[in-house]
């Protein structure tokens, strides 16, 4: 509500970032060459563009991107639901948390991507190991944030509800659930970027589908441009997911004072 | 004499601060009654168990010994005859002011139309008519506390338990809200038990003031406030009788005695 940038200032900022992007592309196109960096180290922007068109028609780029995106999405959703569920259970039951905390802590500290080879051994070169790594990696930030949010609720608010004779279900639906949403979404933002990492590591370990596979294929055939394309597509998958979350978050959390203006 | 609205009969409350430690007695064998429509203030030193008494009244924290009755019925758990209000407004930030006022009615399963009508009516009475669909963070502290009062009144309780509801407000806002509360209590004829640290507030708003001792809390004095027009605390503040009451309470609470 206060000191929001005027329309002309917003426009100037937009023009600024578009200009910066053009400068970046230009630098990518000509700077490495000018500095004598060979194309197999950093291929030109135009070369990467050509490669992406070639991959689109010859290497089923869309299919591989779709596979990766599907795995990211499924892993993300499952990890999110699981994290939410466990977060609420542990948040409402300090006893359960106390009993389980060593295991949760151990699992949290263990690098989740290290499980990828194990999952491949279990499930073979299918989509399941990739999804599973994503689930595992998404689970923690969501779970921790929901748990913390449930704990942070002012006990007097719960007492107020109880004084109105609210049932446990009502306390959950009307207080604990809505109160957990802002940290839950903060967890989702982190989880969105992690989900892509989880899936890619799974794909790098084994299989012949997905952008992670194209990545290793490009590496094996010394095709730097192909590696660049795969990285860019992975980033795009991440951006789409992250953007979708921000969009939903702005819808759901429109009541947050800090969100009254910012995006 | 008819059944009192609210009765504390020989209530004692003991807390165990930590395992194995001697239990702390917060209040000890305390008895008093509030007649229908009476407004009574509880004052006393910090930690004398004033809030403990309110918690017992709300049914959230039952007494260790003794009983609390509302309209002759023993209070053993939260019940619809009693509603409380705290220093914190406890408004839910994701609900609009109207939805916050509807909170208690919603829990009790009232229809959407009935809730809305009640909320509109109360919010207008509490001079929040222009802020019905605003969110709590868009309101000032005083307005938020008025919304909390509307939420408390929305469930139409027989007894209001008020725990320092205005202590976080600035002096002027506080006077305005006291006036609102005084008028509302007079208009609706509600019974209220009011915990406060503010001596003038206690005198201006109540029919009686109960003075409590240090822990374990007991009632050491009951003062009937003989100033007319309880529904108008502003005028009562200006009354020449107010000063002597304040002096009497200061004596009873030993305020100033430790400062030599």
XYZ file of C-alpha atoms in Angstrom:
523
model
C 0.000 0.000 0.000
C 2.887 2.342 0.727
C 5.634 3.518 -1.629
C 4.676 1.317 -4.523
C 6.678 2.056 -7.661
C 4.863 4.236 -10.152
C 3.929 2.899 -13.583
C 6.785 4.644 -15.329
C 9.275 3.262 -12.813
C 7.933 -0.256 -13.374
C 8.226 0.225 -17.116
C 11.794 1.465 -16.785
C 12.690 -1.576 -14.672
C 11.140 -3.898 -17.278
C 13.055 -2.234 -20.098
C 16.198 -2.519 -17.977
C 15.864 -6.254 -17.487
C 15.042 -6.869 -21.155
C 18.149 -4.890 -22.133
C 20.227 -6.871 -19.688
C 18.990 -10.110 -21.243
C 19.960 -8.901 -24.708
C 23.403 -7.906 -23.441
C 23.745 -11.338 -21.837
C 22.843 -13.143 -25.087
C 25.226 -10.943 -27.063
C 28.043 -11.603 -24.597
C 27.380 -15.330 -24.801
C 27.444 -15.172 -28.599
C 30.616 -13.189 -29.087
C 32.627 -12.861 -25.878
C 33.987 -16.465 -25.573
C 35.106 -16.314 -29.200
C 36.793 -12.980 -28.672
C 38.604 -14.412 -25.644
C 39.626 -17.473 -27.640
C 37.441 -19.965 -25.736
C 36.790 -22.942 -28.047
C 33.223 -23.978 -28.935
C 33.537 -27.361 -27.190
C 33.977 -25.481 -23.909
C 31.329 -22.808 -24.410
C 29.293 -23.127 -27.581
C 27.831 -19.934 -29.012
C 24.242 -19.014 -28.213
C 23.270 -19.482 -31.857
C 24.942 -22.895 -31.902
C 22.941 -23.961 -28.821
C 19.760 -22.731 -30.489
C 20.525 -24.768 -33.635
C 21.297 -27.798 -31.497
C 17.979 -27.466 -29.681
C 16.141 -27.415 -33.023
C 18.074 -30.481 -34.138
C 17.289 -32.264 -30.856
C 13.635 -31.306 -31.208
C 13.353 -33.078 -34.573
C 15.917 -35.874 -34.170
C 16.326 -36.647 -30.483
C 12.723 -36.283 -29.290
C 13.606 -33.332 -27.066
C 9.943 -32.689 -26.278
C 9.388 -36.295 -25.233
C 12.387 -36.315 -22.895
C 11.422 -32.958 -21.436
C 7.898 -34.269 -20.909
C 9.159 -37.379 -19.133
C 11.333 -35.299 -16.823
C 8.542 -32.808 -16.185
C 6.097 -35.620 -15.399
C 8.517 -37.196 -12.929
C 9.193 -33.838 -11.301
C 5.488 -33.120 -10.978
C 4.495 -36.534 -9.628
C 7.443 -36.623 -7.220
C 6.715 -33.088 -6.126
C 3.027 -33.729 -5.477
C 3.615 -36.979 -3.606
C 6.444 -35.483 -1.547
C 4.299 -32.460 -0.791
C 1.334 -34.539 0.415
C 3.565 -36.799 2.466
C 5.464 -33.852 3.958
C 2.231 -32.111 4.845
C 0.727 -35.209 6.428
C 3.791 -36.043 8.518
C 4.293 -32.363 9.378
C 0.788 -32.122 10.812
C 1.001 -35.420 12.679
C 4.343 -34.534 14.253
C 3.274 -30.963 14.892
C 0.229 -32.080 16.819
C 1.935 -34.881 18.673
C 5.160 -33.842 20.411
C 5.490 -37.418 21.719
C 5.576 -38.864 18.214
C 8.076 -36.243 17.180
C 10.292 -37.013 20.155
C 10.297 -40.724 19.385
C 10.862 -40.293 15.669
C 13.187 -37.299 15.718
C 16.518 -39.235 15.552
C 15.376 -41.062 12.444
C 13.949 -37.965 10.861
C 17.146 -36.074 11.592
C 19.296 -38.889 10.156
C 17.190 -39.076 7.025
C 17.276 -35.320 6.724
C 21.049 -35.134 7.011
C 21.645 -38.018 4.605
C 22.135 -36.592 1.094
C 18.941 -37.651 -0.621
C 20.499 -37.906 -4.067
C 22.793 -40.643 -2.730
C 19.714 -42.848 -2.626
C 19.355 -42.662 -6.410
C 21.621 -45.644 -7.209
C 19.870 -47.673 -4.522
C 16.457 -46.919 -5.950
C 17.690 -47.820 -9.447
C 18.859 -51.155 -8.033
C 15.406 -51.672 -6.549
C 13.209 -50.524 -9.395
C 15.426 -50.769 -12.449
C 15.600 -48.234 -15.282
C 12.008 -47.079 -14.822
C 10.431 -43.772 -13.828
C 10.019 -44.934 -10.221
C 13.550 -44.358 -8.880
C 13.490 -40.786 -10.225
C 10.098 -40.062 -8.719
C 11.178 -41.581 -5.445
C 14.275 -39.385 -5.172
C 12.082 -36.363 -5.871
C 9.583 -37.454 -3.202
C 12.334 -37.873 -0.655
C 13.965 -34.552 -1.429
C 10.667 -32.615 -1.508
C 9.403 -34.207 1.685
C 11.749 -32.483 4.150
C 11.362 -28.775 3.503
C 7.579 -29.227 3.398
C 7.445 -31.389 6.507
C 9.747 -29.137 8.561
C 7.836 -25.997 7.602
C 4.411 -27.456 8.352
C 5.675 -28.892 11.638
C 7.137 -25.538 12.641
C 3.961 -23.704 11.678
C 1.740 -25.972 13.739
C 4.060 -25.517 16.719
C 4.137 -21.745 16.307
C 0.377 -21.308 16.643
C -0.491 -19.211 19.681
C -1.969 -21.676 22.189
C -4.424 -18.963 23.224
C -6.012 -19.099 19.766
C -6.602 -22.808 20.241
C -7.960 -22.098 23.729
C -10.298 -19.510 22.273
C -11.609 -22.083 19.807
C -11.941 -24.638 22.588
C -13.869 -22.150 24.706
C -16.355 -22.056 21.811
C -16.438 -25.864 22.099
C -14.548 -26.521 18.892
C -13.804 -30.154 18.086
C -10.326 -31.399 17.134
C -11.394 -31.509 13.506
C -12.661 -27.923 13.686
C -9.441 -26.759 15.339
C -7.514 -28.392 12.521
C -9.680 -27.058 9.723
C -10.193 -23.564 11.044
C -6.865 -22.880 12.766
C -4.022 -25.310 12.266
C -4.468 -25.856 8.548
C -4.823 -22.207 7.489
C -2.073 -21.150 9.896
C 0.320 -23.632 8.315
C -0.193 -22.373 4.776
C 2.340 -19.507 4.607
C 5.282 -21.659 5.803
C 3.926 -24.537 3.718
C 4.196 -22.443 0.567
C 7.653 -21.236 1.563
C 8.585 -24.916 1.815
C 7.038 -25.607 -1.591
C 9.172 -22.932 -3.223
C 12.307 -24.598 -1.919
C 10.941 -28.020 -2.782
C 10.177 -27.012 -6.378
C 13.845 -26.436 -7.160
C 14.898 -29.530 -5.247
C 12.422 -31.765 -7.094
C 14.213 -31.059 -10.391
C 17.547 -31.928 -8.814
C 16.146 -35.192 -7.486
C 14.784 -36.304 -10.839
C 17.908 -35.335 -12.783
C 20.190 -37.251 -10.446
C 17.901 -40.255 -10.834
C 18.114 -39.938 -14.611
C 21.890 -39.507 -14.547
C 22.256 -42.745 -12.629
C 20.427 -44.852 -15.143
C 17.800 -45.095 -17.817
C 17.353 -43.925 -21.339
C 14.686 -41.283 -20.973
C 14.519 -37.760 -19.670
C 16.711 -34.691 -19.847
C 19.232 -36.278 -17.487
C 19.704 -39.026 -20.071
C 20.212 -36.455 -22.843
C 22.724 -34.783 -20.541
C 24.840 -37.922 -20.209
C 24.367 -38.708 -23.878
C 25.608 -35.265 -24.862
C 28.545 -35.617 -22.522
C 29.440 -39.056 -23.895
C 29.415 -37.837 -27.464
C 31.337 -34.664 -26.657
C 28.393 -32.536 -27.720
C 28.666 -29.509 -25.436
C 25.768 -27.738 -27.097
C 23.502 -30.698 -26.315
C 24.518 -30.498 -22.640
C 23.707 -26.795 -22.673
C 20.279 -27.479 -24.175
C 19.512 -30.103 -21.542
C 20.527 -27.759 -18.729
C 18.380 -24.965 -20.165
C 15.369 -27.267 -20.516
C 15.804 -28.482 -16.925
C 15.896 -24.902 -15.755
C 12.721 -24.198 -17.695
C 10.954 -27.152 -16.062
C 11.989 -25.772 -12.673
C 10.874 -22.248 -13.568
C 7.443 -23.431 -14.718
C 6.908 -25.364 -11.483
C 8.188 -22.524 -9.324
C 6.056 -20.018 -11.207
C 2.956 -22.165 -10.802
C 3.540 -22.319 -7.055
C 4.018 -18.571 -6.770
C 0.810 -18.078 -8.741
C -1.208 -20.406 -6.508
C 0.411 -18.934 -3.410
C -0.641 -15.429 -4.375
C -4.180 -16.672 -4.820
C -4.331 -18.596 -1.569
C -2.360 -16.249 0.665
C -3.805 -12.987 -0.599
C -4.544 -12.056 3.032
C -0.878 -11.913 4.023
C 0.113 -8.320 4.853
C 3.419 -8.699 3.009
C 1.657 -10.086 -0.049
C -0.769 -7.207 -0.334
C 1.490 -5.697 -2.985
C 4.464 -7.852 -3.950
C 4.410 -10.834 -6.267
C -32.045 -14.626 46.753
C -32.041 -16.040 43.268
C -29.296 -18.211 41.832
C -26.216 -16.137 41.046
C -25.122 -15.880 37.414
C -21.587 -16.853 38.257
C -20.378 -18.421 41.460
C -16.930 -19.497 42.613
C -17.329 -21.809 45.582
C -14.223 -22.566 47.655
C -12.010 -22.820 44.607
C -8.369 -23.724 44.971
C -5.925 -24.093 42.101
C -2.552 -25.707 42.399
C 0.028 -25.932 39.627
C 2.977 -28.221 39.355
C 5.693 -26.126 37.805
C 8.000 -29.055 37.065
C 8.106 -32.735 37.887
C 8.762 -33.458 41.535
C 8.620 -29.804 42.555
C 6.245 -28.640 45.260
C 2.979 -27.572 43.667
C 2.335 -23.848 43.655
C -0.986 -22.718 45.025
C -2.261 -19.985 42.739
C -5.573 -19.331 44.466
C -6.772 -20.716 47.735
C -10.302 -21.397 48.965
C -11.817 -18.486 47.234
C -15.521 -17.774 47.030
C -17.563 -15.025 45.438
C -20.651 -14.574 43.326
C -21.807 -12.318 40.526
C -25.489 -11.513 40.267
C -27.154 -11.259 36.878
C -26.082 -8.118 35.072
C -23.317 -7.324 37.516
C -19.897 -6.179 36.403
C -17.137 -7.059 38.830
C -13.433 -6.309 38.570
C -10.633 -8.364 40.010
C -7.496 -6.515 40.913
C -4.421 -7.631 42.742
C -0.650 -7.951 42.502
C 0.908 -9.766 39.539
C 0.724 -13.521 39.843
C -2.072 -13.499 42.392
C -4.148 -15.832 40.289
C -6.589 -13.440 38.634
C -6.206 -15.014 35.227
C -6.339 -18.447 36.818
C -9.800 -17.598 38.092
C -10.946 -16.611 34.619
C -9.575 -19.822 33.152
C -11.558 -21.753 35.731
C -14.649 -19.774 34.823
C -14.229 -20.552 31.129
C -13.999 -24.257 31.915
C -10.651 -24.578 30.162
C -8.695 -25.163 33.386
C -10.868 -26.753 36.055
C -10.257 -25.944 39.710
C -8.164 -28.357 41.766
C -10.698 -28.121 44.568
C -14.042 -26.417 44.756
C -16.508 -25.630 42.016
C -17.552 -22.929 39.604
C -21.213 -22.504 38.717
C -22.925 -20.623 35.946
C -26.658 -20.264 36.568
C -26.409 -22.980 39.168
C -24.804 -25.425 36.748
C -21.323 -26.593 37.510
C -18.709 -25.642 34.926
C -16.562 -28.642 34.131
C -15.642 -27.958 30.520
C -15.987 -25.128 28.026
C -19.638 -24.232 27.643
C -21.744 -21.858 25.637
C -22.708 -19.647 28.570
C -19.261 -18.170 28.990
C -16.973 -16.357 26.547
C -13.595 -14.826 27.201
C -11.528 -12.019 25.787
C -7.817 -11.455 26.309
C -5.258 -8.700 26.007
C -4.318 -10.243 22.661
C -7.089 -9.823 20.104
C -6.507 -13.379 18.778
C -8.008 -12.435 15.435
C -7.206 -14.935 12.717
C -5.169 -13.095 10.067
C -6.608 -15.089 7.160
C -10.175 -14.148 8.014
C -11.835 -10.834 7.398
C -13.169 -8.949 10.394
C -16.661 -10.268 9.685
C -15.415 -13.852 9.400
C -13.526 -13.412 12.655
C -16.639 -12.228 14.423
C -18.482 -15.227 12.986
C -15.833 -17.616 14.283
C -17.648 -18.731 17.434
C -21.004 -19.031 15.687
C -19.407 -21.019 12.897
C -17.960 -23.489 15.402
C -21.380 -23.822 16.928
C -22.800 -24.678 13.532
C -25.033 -21.667 12.942
C -26.223 -20.986 9.425
C -24.324 -18.615 7.191
C -27.163 -16.112 7.087
C -27.618 -15.978 10.829
C -23.867 -15.566 11.334
C -23.670 -12.783 8.814
C -26.603 -10.909 10.316
C -25.180 -11.147 13.825
C -21.741 -10.061 12.639
C -23.083 -7.068 10.716
C -25.185 -5.925 13.625
C -22.392 -6.236 16.187
C -19.757 -4.678 13.976
C -21.995 -1.698 13.411
C -22.539 -1.400 17.153
C -18.793 -1.607 17.690
C -18.320 1.160 15.119
C -16.540 -1.116 12.658
C -19.237 -0.911 10.010
C -16.797 0.423 7.415
C -14.256 -2.325 8.017
C -16.419 -5.431 7.817
C -14.549 -6.994 4.906
C -11.084 -5.774 5.932
C -8.375 -8.042 7.226
C -7.096 -7.639 10.792
C -3.705 -6.295 9.708
C -5.451 -3.368 8.043
C -6.915 -2.229 11.371
C -5.423 -0.349 14.320
C -4.946 -1.990 17.696
C -8.038 -0.400 19.155
C -10.187 -1.450 16.214
C -8.868 -4.971 16.405
C -9.758 -5.143 20.062
C -13.251 -3.860 19.277
C -13.543 -6.647 16.717
C -12.460 -9.105 19.409
C -15.216 -7.737 21.649
C -17.727 -8.200 18.835
C -16.533 -11.785 18.416
C -17.015 -12.375 22.152
C -20.514 -10.901 22.103
C -21.487 -12.749 18.919
C -21.974 -16.042 20.758
C -24.336 -14.246 23.137
C -22.746 -15.524 26.350
C -24.430 -15.156 29.736
C -21.091 -14.252 31.291
C -18.130 -12.418 29.807
C -14.677 -13.087 31.179
C -12.328 -10.265 30.310
C -8.629 -10.629 31.002
C -6.951 -7.220 30.761
C -8.512 -6.630 27.359
C -7.283 -3.061 27.025
C -3.860 -3.216 28.643
C -1.994 -3.202 25.327
C -3.671 -0.030 24.074
C -2.592 3.580 24.398
C -4.280 5.668 27.081
C -6.760 7.459 24.842
C -7.792 4.447 22.767
C -8.222 2.638 26.041
C -10.688 5.219 27.358
C -12.714 5.007 24.158
C -12.855 1.233 24.343
C -13.761 1.297 28.013
C -16.635 3.536 27.065
C -17.680 1.088 24.336
C -17.515 -1.827 26.706
C -19.298 -0.007 29.535
C -22.123 1.038 27.260
C -22.411 -2.399 25.646
C -22.520 -4.166 29.001
C -25.172 -1.751 30.235
C -27.245 -2.048 27.038
C -27.142 -5.819 26.881
C -27.339 -6.362 30.634
C -24.496 -8.887 30.460
C -22.664 -10.143 33.494
C -18.910 -9.657 33.347
C -15.856 -10.544 35.359
C -13.060 -8.180 34.514
C -9.399 -8.693 35.349
C -7.269 -5.565 35.236
C -4.202 -3.856 36.638
C -5.632 -0.442 35.997
C -7.271 0.838 39.187
C -9.212 3.602 37.473
C -10.436 1.191 34.836
C -11.675 -1.179 37.532
C -13.540 1.609 39.321
C -14.960 3.244 36.214
C -16.358 0.034 34.749
C -17.608 -2.027 37.657
C -20.296 -2.356 40.269
C -17.844 -3.998 42.629
C -14.093 -4.409 42.838
C -12.585 -7.506 44.410
C -9.096 -6.979 45.766
C -6.877 -10.024 45.854
C -3.807 -10.757 47.953
C -0.379 -12.040 46.944
C -0.168 -15.704 46.023
C -1.885 -17.803 47.168
C -4.610 -15.457 46.050
C -7.458 -14.678 48.421
C -9.988 -11.921 48.361
C -8.950 -9.373 50.955
C -11.543 -6.709 50.301
C -14.732 -6.132 48.382
C -15.445 -2.547 47.452
C -18.845 -1.483 46.185
C -18.464 1.348 43.744
C -21.074 3.931 44.576
C -20.835 6.133 41.492
C -23.915 6.432 39.291
C -24.204 5.494 35.625
C -22.043 2.419 35.180
C -22.808 2.479 31.456
C -20.831 5.672 31.093
C -17.249 5.132 32.321
C -16.106 8.476 30.846
C -18.410 10.366 33.174
C -17.511 8.115 36.072
C -13.843 8.959 35.536
C -14.684 12.598 36.096
C -16.567 11.918 39.313
C -15.054 13.386 42.505
C -15.733 10.062 44.194
C -13.198 8.330 41.983
C -10.104 9.703 43.729
C -10.904 8.303 47.183
C -11.605 4.861 45.661
C -8.239 4.921 43.936
C -6.559 5.897 47.193
C -8.332 3.089 49.023
C -7.217 0.539 46.408
C -3.640 1.845 46.509
C -3.607 1.320 50.259
C -5.033 -2.165 49.969
C -2.512 -3.155 47.319
C 0.339 -1.497 49.248
C 1.280 0.502 46.185
C 4.097 2.901 46.946
C 4.987 1.389 50.311
C 8.152 -0.206 49.043
C 9.358 3.097 47.626
C 10.893 5.018 50.491
